[in-house]
Amino acid sequence: MNLATASTLEVTWQDNSAGNTERENDFLQILVAIEEEDISIFVENAAKRSDAAYTVNLPINFQNKPLHIWMAFRTEGGEMASNSQYAGTVS
């Protein structure tokens, strides 16, 4: 995970679907929060698990600030979701 530019956050993950087509089609959910502020954005169905990467376009008020990121996956049909995992911070 890194800030490619001030306005873009590149998120990567390991595709752990092991060829299971149902898991390959799970959708990534991303929460980005500004440190010490009550502001966050939530990106639903950002990418499929099998994509293993996604670029978040950051609003202007998120740029050049420390950000905390959480990630989770939801099934393609939306009936189940994983627990969110703290992915770290970038600044």
Short mmCIF file of C-alpha atoms in Angstrom, two decimals:
data_model
loop_
_atom_site.label_atom_id
_atom_site.label_comp_id
_atom_site.label_asym_id
_atom_site.label_seq_id
_atom_site.Cartn_x
_atom_site.Cartn_y
_atom_site.Cartn_z
CA MET A 1 0.00 0.00 0.00
CA ASN A 2 1.41 3.36 -0.95
CA LEU A 3 0.56 6.84 -2.10
CA ALA A 4 1.39 6.81 -5.80
CA THR A 5 0.57 10.53 -5.95
CA ALA A 6 -1.00 12.97 -3.51
CA SER A 7 -4.41 12.06 -4.94
CA THR A 8 -4.07 8.28 -5.41
CA LEU A 9 -3.63 5.43 -2.95
CA GLU A 10 -2.47 2.11 -4.40
CA VAL A 11 -3.73 -0.90 -2.45
CA THR A 12 -2.51 -4.43 -3.11
CA TRP A 13 -3.31 -7.77 -1.51
CA GLN A 14 -2.57 -11.44 -1.99
CA ASP A 15 -5.25 -13.32 -3.90
CA ASN A 16 -5.78 -16.20 -1.48
CA SER A 17 -8.72 -17.71 -3.36
CA ALA A 18 -6.60 -20.72 -4.37
CA GLY A 19 -8.54 -21.13 -7.62
CA ASN A 20 -11.92 -21.17 -5.87
CA THR A 21 -14.06 -19.26 -8.40
CA GLU A 22 -16.55 -18.17 -5.74
CA ARG A 23 -13.80 -16.55 -3.65
CA GLU A 24 -12.07 -15.08 -6.74
CA ASN A 25 -15.21 -13.01 -7.33
CA ASP A 26 -15.41 -11.59 -3.79
CA PHE A 27 -15.36 -7.79 -3.77
CA LEU A 28 -12.91 -5.61 -1.87
CA GLN A 29 -14.31 -3.02 0.55
CA ILE A 30 -11.95 -0.22 1.63
CA LEU A 31 -12.28 2.32 4.41
CA VAL A 32 -9.86 5.26 4.42
CA ALA A 33 -9.84 7.55 7.46
CA ILE A 34 -7.89 10.73 8.14
CA GLU A 35 -5.84 10.48 11.32
CA GLU A 36 -7.26 12.49 14.23
CA GLU A 37 -10.26 13.67 12.19
CA ASP A 38 -13.82 12.34 12.02
CA ILE A 39 -13.68 12.00 8.24
CA SER A 40 -13.54 8.79 6.23
CA ILE A 41 -14.50 7.39 2.85
CA PHE A 42 -15.81 3.91 2.14
CA VAL A 43 -15.31 2.34 -1.26
CA GLU A 44 -17.72 -0.53 -1.82
CA ASN A 45 -17.08 -3.29 -4.34
CA ALA A 46 -13.79 -1.65 -5.32
CA ALA A 47 -12.26 -4.65 -7.08
CA LYS A 48 -12.47 -8.42 -7.23
CA ARG A 49 -10.25 -10.46 -4.93
CA SER A 50 -8.53 -11.95 -7.99
CA ASP A 51 -7.51 -8.44 -9.22
CA ALA A 52 -5.02 -8.18 -6.30
CA ALA A 53 -4.74 -4.38 -6.72
CA TYR A 54 -6.88 -1.23 -6.70
CA THR A 55 -6.21 2.50 -6.89
CA VAL A 56 -8.29 4.75 -4.64
CA ASN A 57 -8.81 8.31 -5.89
CA LEU A 58 -8.51 10.50 -2.81
CA PRO A 59 -10.64 13.62 -2.33
CA ILE A 60 -8.70 16.86 -2.00
CA ASN A 61 -9.28 17.03 1.78
CA PHE A 62 -7.55 13.61 2.19
CA GLN A 63 -4.39 14.66 0.39
CA ASN A 64 -1.14 15.25 2.27
CA LYS A 65 -2.55 13.90 5.54
CA PRO A 66 -1.83 10.69 7.48
CA LEU A 67 -4.41 8.09 6.45
CA HIS A 68 -5.47 4.81 8.07
CA ILE A 69 -6.80 2.00 5.88
CA TRP A 70 -9.04 -0.97 6.63
CA MET A 71 -9.99 -3.69 4.15
CA ALA A 72 -12.55 -6.48 3.95
CA PHE A 73 -14.06 -8.75 1.30
CA ARG A 74 -17.74 -9.36 0.58
CA THR A 75 -19.18 -12.17 -1.48
CA GLU A 76 -20.29 -11.33 -5.00
CA GLY A 77 -23.94 -11.55 -3.98
CA GLY A 78 -23.35 -9.50 -0.83
CA GLU A 79 -24.68 -12.11 1.57
CA MET A 80 -21.44 -12.59 3.56
CA ALA A 81 -18.46 -10.43 4.44
CA SER A 82 -15.13 -10.99 6.14
CA ASN A 83 -14.09 -9.15 9.25
CA SER A 84 -12.26 -5.96 8.38
CA GLN A 85 -8.49 -5.93 8.75
CA TYR A 86 -6.40 -2.90 9.56
CA ALA A 87 -4.06 -2.55 6.58
CA GLY A 88 -1.90 0.23 8.01
CA THR A 89 -1.20 3.89 7.60
CA VAL A 90 0.26 6.04 4.85
CA SER A 91 1.23 9.69 4.80
#
